[in-house]
Amino acid sequence: MNLILLGAPGAGKGTQAEILKEKLAIPTISTGNILREAVKNETPLGLEAKGYMESGKLVPDALVISIIEERLTKDDCKNGFILDGFPRTIPQAEALQEGGVRIDKALEIAVSDDVIIARLSGRRVCSGCGAPYHMISCPPPADNICPKCGAEIITRKDDLPETIKHRLDVYHEQTEPLKGFYGDQGKLAVVNGENGIEETTRLALEALGV
């Protein structure tokens, strides 16, 4: 099965990608990871991407798609793959299609903005050892000092409500239209991602018919 995961930042795509990878015995392909891998391995496409990355520019869609296509030729993709983080826009989805990459299903993990803001804005992290905390599920000590290493526990800039809202706005404007793109092709499946990891996985497997 050739699968794309859709959903807003904080919807749980990364978590579900790891679970589905094991359940379906197919690799998860994260564009960030394969770009870094291509650069590290100094493939011709990786060296081309490196020039853009080092100058702080976005790697062009055509080059990203070429790197994805190169990755999809590997043996571990013979039975399918999970694309996580790409495509992000309709032009990227169209370019993927034109490049001959077949997509069987686009699975959206649907979570309301309010729930995402509560999830992400509750995150805290130790500034020393990086230990994760959450104000609801794993609250930090009252003094905000990490018991593991003694460093201060902080809120990352990415987890400030105004940053989260901006990321959600970008998602709704640029990425959410992909639901219509894949829906028109009869390839969209939507599952509720608000009721915990296990329930989301159950609904996802059900939607995928496995």
GROMACS .gro file of C-alpha atoms in nm:
model
  210
    1MET     CA    1   0.000   0.000   0.000
    2ASN     CA    2   0.132   0.343  -0.100
    3LEU     CA    3   0.009   0.576   0.172
    4ILE     CA    4   0.018   0.950   0.247
    5LEU     CA    5  -0.048   1.076   0.599
    6LEU     CA    6  -0.231   1.408   0.628
    7GLY     CA    7  -0.314   1.611   0.936
    8ALA     CA    8  -0.234   1.935   1.114
    9PRO     CA    9   0.086   1.979   1.317
   10GLY     CA   10   0.030   1.800   1.648
   11ALA     CA   11  -0.238   1.565   1.509
   12GLY     CA   12  -0.019   1.261   1.575
   13LYS     CA   13   0.103   1.178   1.223
   14GLY     CA   14   0.454   1.087   1.336
   15THR     CA   15   0.326   0.854   1.609
   16GLN     CA   16   0.080   0.681   1.375
   17ALA     CA   17   0.344   0.656   1.100
   18GLU     CA   18   0.568   0.455   1.333
   19ILE     CA   19   0.281   0.224   1.437
   20LEU     CA   20   0.153   0.173   1.081
   21LYS     CA   21   0.507   0.106   0.960
   22GLU     CA   22   0.523  -0.196   1.193
   23LYS     CA   23   0.165  -0.312   1.127
   24LEU     CA   24   0.193  -0.291   0.747
   25ALA     CA   25   0.563  -0.386   0.723
   26ILE     CA   26   0.640  -0.091   0.494
   27PRO     CA   27   0.886   0.198   0.550
   28THR     CA   28   0.799   0.549   0.660
   29ILE     CA   29   0.955   0.808   0.435
   30SER     CA   30   1.002   1.148   0.594
   31THR     CA   31   1.116   1.412   0.346
   32GLY     CA   32   1.337   1.580   0.607
   33ASN     CA   33   1.512   1.250   0.682
   34ILE     CA   34   1.567   1.147   0.321
   35LEU     CA   35   1.701   1.493   0.230
   36ARG     CA   36   1.953   1.470   0.516
   37GLU     CA   37   2.040   1.112   0.415
   38ALA     CA   38   2.094   1.210   0.050
   39VAL     CA   39   2.318   1.500   0.157
   40LYS     CA   40   2.514   1.278   0.399
   41ASN     CA   41   2.562   1.007   0.133
   42GLU     CA   42   2.666   1.275  -0.120
   43THR     CA   43   2.440   1.140  -0.394
   44PRO     CA   44   2.422   1.370  -0.699
   45LEU     CA   45   2.072   1.482  -0.595
   46GLY     CA   46   2.188   1.520  -0.234
   47LEU     CA   47   2.475   1.747  -0.336
   48GLU     CA   48   2.234   1.958  -0.539
   49ALA     CA   49   1.998   1.986  -0.239
   50LYS     CA   50   2.290   2.071  -0.009
   51GLY     CA   51   2.357   2.391  -0.205
   52TYR     CA   52   2.003   2.513  -0.139
   53MET     CA   53   2.003   2.406   0.226
   54GLU     CA   54   2.337   2.569   0.307
   55SER     CA   55   2.224   2.900   0.156
   56GLY     CA   56   1.903   2.889   0.364
   57LYS     CA   57   1.677   2.843   0.061
   58LEU     CA   58   1.389   2.597   0.023
   59VAL     CA   59   1.479   2.291  -0.180
   60PRO     CA   60   1.268   2.315  -0.502
   61ASP     CA   61   0.972   2.076  -0.530
   62ALA     CA   62   1.114   1.910  -0.843
   63LEU     CA   63   1.437   1.821  -0.661
   64VAL     CA   64   1.254   1.691  -0.351
   65ILE     CA   65   1.036   1.473  -0.573
   66SER     CA   66   1.344   1.339  -0.755
   67ILE     CA   67   1.497   1.245  -0.419
   68ILE     CA   68   1.170   1.078  -0.311
   69GLU     CA   69   1.153   0.888  -0.641
   70GLU     CA   70   1.513   0.776  -0.590
   71ARG     CA   71   1.426   0.655  -0.237
   72LEU     CA   72   1.120   0.465  -0.365
   73THR     CA   73   1.340   0.251  -0.592
   74LYS     CA   74   1.496   0.084  -0.284
   75ASP     CA   75   1.401  -0.278  -0.212
   76ASP     CA   76   1.219  -0.199   0.113
   77CYS     CA   77   0.955  -0.002  -0.082
   78LYS     CA   78   0.852  -0.294  -0.303
   79ASN     CA   79   0.539  -0.362  -0.097
   80GLY     CA   80   0.454   0.003  -0.034
   81PHE     CA   81   0.552   0.307   0.173
   82ILE     CA   82   0.418   0.578   0.402
   83LEU     CA   83   0.491   0.937   0.300
   84ASP     CA   84   0.504   1.163   0.605
   85GLY     CA   85   0.541   1.539   0.549
   86PHE     CA   86   0.501   1.539   0.171
   87PRO     CA   87   0.316   1.655  -0.031
   88ARG     CA   88   0.230   1.975   0.157
   89THR     CA   89   0.061   2.157  -0.131
   90ILE     CA   90  -0.151   2.073  -0.435
   91PRO     CA   91   0.133   2.162  -0.680
   92GLN     CA   92   0.355   1.912  -0.494
   93ALA     CA   93   0.081   1.644  -0.513
   94GLU     CA   94   0.037   1.712  -0.885
   95ALA     CA   95   0.412   1.691  -0.944
   96LEU     CA   96   0.427   1.362  -0.751
   97GLN     CA   97   0.148   1.226  -0.970
   98GLU     CA   98   0.314   1.349  -1.290
   99GLY     CA   99   0.636   1.182  -1.176
  100GLY     CA  100   0.456   0.848  -1.183
  101VAL     CA  101   0.436   0.795  -0.805
  102ARG     CA  102   0.114   0.598  -0.739
  103ILE     CA  103  -0.077   0.680  -0.420
  104ASP     CA  104  -0.339   0.431  -0.298
  105LYS     CA  105  -0.470   0.619   0.007
  106ALA     CA  106  -0.439   0.958   0.171
  107LEU     CA  107  -0.519   0.910   0.541
  108GLU     CA  108  -0.609   1.222   0.736
  109ILE     CA  109  -0.584   1.220   1.115
  110ALA     CA  110  -0.849   1.479   1.202
  111VAL     CA  111  -0.803   1.682   1.520
  112SER     CA  112  -0.970   2.016   1.594
  113ASP     CA  113  -0.757   2.330   1.629
  114ASP     CA  114  -0.863   2.369   1.995
  115VAL     CA  115  -0.738   2.020   2.083
  116ILE     CA  116  -0.411   2.075   1.895
  117ILE     CA  117  -0.349   2.406   2.072
  118ALA     CA  118  -0.415   2.238   2.409
  119ARG     CA  119  -0.186   1.946   2.320
  120LEU     CA  120   0.106   2.150   2.191
  121SER     CA  121   0.088   2.448   2.426
  122GLY     CA  122   0.099   2.206   2.720
  123ARG     CA  123   0.437   2.066   2.613
  124ARG     CA  124   0.746   2.145   2.819
  125VAL     CA  125   1.104   2.029   2.776
  126CYS     CA  126   1.416   2.021   2.994
  127SER     CA  127   1.668   2.276   2.867
  128GLY     CA  128   1.950   2.045   2.976
  129CYS     CA  129   1.875   1.680   2.897
  130GLY     CA  130   1.573   1.731   2.670
  131ALA     CA  131   1.337   1.522   2.887
  132PRO     CA  132   0.975   1.581   2.773
  133TYR     CA  133   0.693   1.692   3.003
  134HIS     CA  134   0.330   1.790   2.952
  135MET     CA  135   0.114   2.006   3.175
  136ILE     CA  136  -0.171   1.750   3.162
  137SER     CA  137  -0.027   1.403   3.100
  138CYS     CA  138   0.320   1.437   3.257
  139PRO     CA  139   0.342   1.763   3.456
  140PRO     CA  140   0.682   1.905   3.550
  141PRO     CA  141   0.773   1.967   3.917
  142ALA     CA  142   0.632   2.286   4.072
  143ASP     CA  143   0.976   2.453   4.071
  144ASN     CA  144   1.026   2.377   3.697
  145ILE     CA  145   1.360   2.208   3.769
  146CYS     CA  146   1.426   1.876   3.596
  147PRO     CA  147   1.475   1.598   3.853
  148LYS     CA  148   1.692   1.408   3.605
  149CYS     CA  149   1.963   1.670   3.552
  150GLY     CA  150   1.878   1.983   3.755
  151ALA     CA  151   1.830   2.212   3.454
  152GLU     CA  152   1.533   2.444   3.400
  153ILE     CA  153   1.220   2.310   3.228
  154ILE     CA  154   1.107   2.548   2.953
  155THR     CA  155   0.842   2.608   2.686
  156ARG     CA  156   0.992   2.595   2.337
  157LYS     CA  157   0.912   2.876   2.095
  158ASP     CA  158   0.740   2.619   1.868
  159ASP     CA  159   0.497   2.541   2.151
  160LEU     CA  160   0.386   2.899   2.225
  161PRO     CA  161   0.015   2.950   2.143
  162GLU     CA  162   0.086   3.225   1.887
  163THR     CA  163   0.341   3.003   1.704
  164ILE     CA  164   0.099   2.708   1.703
  165LYS     CA  165  -0.179   2.928   1.564
  166HIS     CA  166   0.049   3.046   1.283
  167ARG     CA  167   0.144   2.686   1.196
  168LEU     CA  168  -0.225   2.591   1.191
  169ASP     CA  169  -0.307   2.887   0.964
  170VAL     CA  170  -0.035   2.776   0.720
  171TYR     CA  171  -0.171   2.418   0.732
  172HIS     CA  172  -0.530   2.526   0.660
  173GLU     CA  173  -0.420   2.751   0.375
  174GLN     CA  174  -0.160   2.531   0.202
  175THR     CA  175  -0.204   2.166   0.303
  176GLU     CA  176  -0.571   2.115   0.388
  177PRO     CA  177  -0.675   2.158   0.021
  178LEU     CA  178  -0.506   1.820  -0.040
  179LYS     CA  179  -0.816   1.661   0.116
  180GLY     CA  180  -1.017   1.779  -0.185
  181PHE     CA  181  -0.741   1.673  -0.427
  182TYR     CA  182  -0.735   1.313  -0.301
  183GLY     CA  183  -1.105   1.310  -0.215
  184ASP     CA  184  -1.191   1.381  -0.580
  185GLN     CA  185  -0.985   1.074  -0.674
  186GLY     CA  186  -1.169   0.857  -0.418
  187LYS     CA  187  -0.849   0.805  -0.220
  188LEU     CA  188  -0.919   1.003   0.099
  189ALA     CA  189  -0.989   0.836   0.434
  190VAL     CA  190  -1.051   1.051   0.745
  191VAL     CA  191  -1.019   0.923   1.102
  192ASN     CA  192  -1.079   1.095   1.435
  193GLY     CA  193  -0.745   1.148   1.612
  194GLU     CA  194  -0.879   1.297   1.936
  195ASN     CA  195  -0.941   0.981   2.141
  196GLY     CA  196  -0.593   0.852   2.216
  197ILE     CA  197  -0.322   0.671   2.022
  198GLU     CA  198  -0.470   0.318   2.035
  199GLU     CA  199  -0.817   0.427   1.921
  200THR     CA  200  -0.668   0.635   1.638
  201THR     CA  201  -0.465   0.333   1.524
  202ARG     CA  202  -0.775   0.110   1.534
  203LEU     CA  203  -0.972   0.357   1.322
  204ALA     CA  204  -0.680   0.400   1.081
  205LEU     CA  205  -0.639   0.027   1.022
  206GLU     CA  206  -1.014  -0.005   0.977
  207ALA     CA  207  -1.016   0.279   0.721
  208LEU     CA  208  -0.727   0.114   0.534
  209GLY     CA  209  -0.906  -0.221   0.533
  210VAL     CA  210  -0.635  -0.408   0.726
   0.00000   0.00000   0.00000
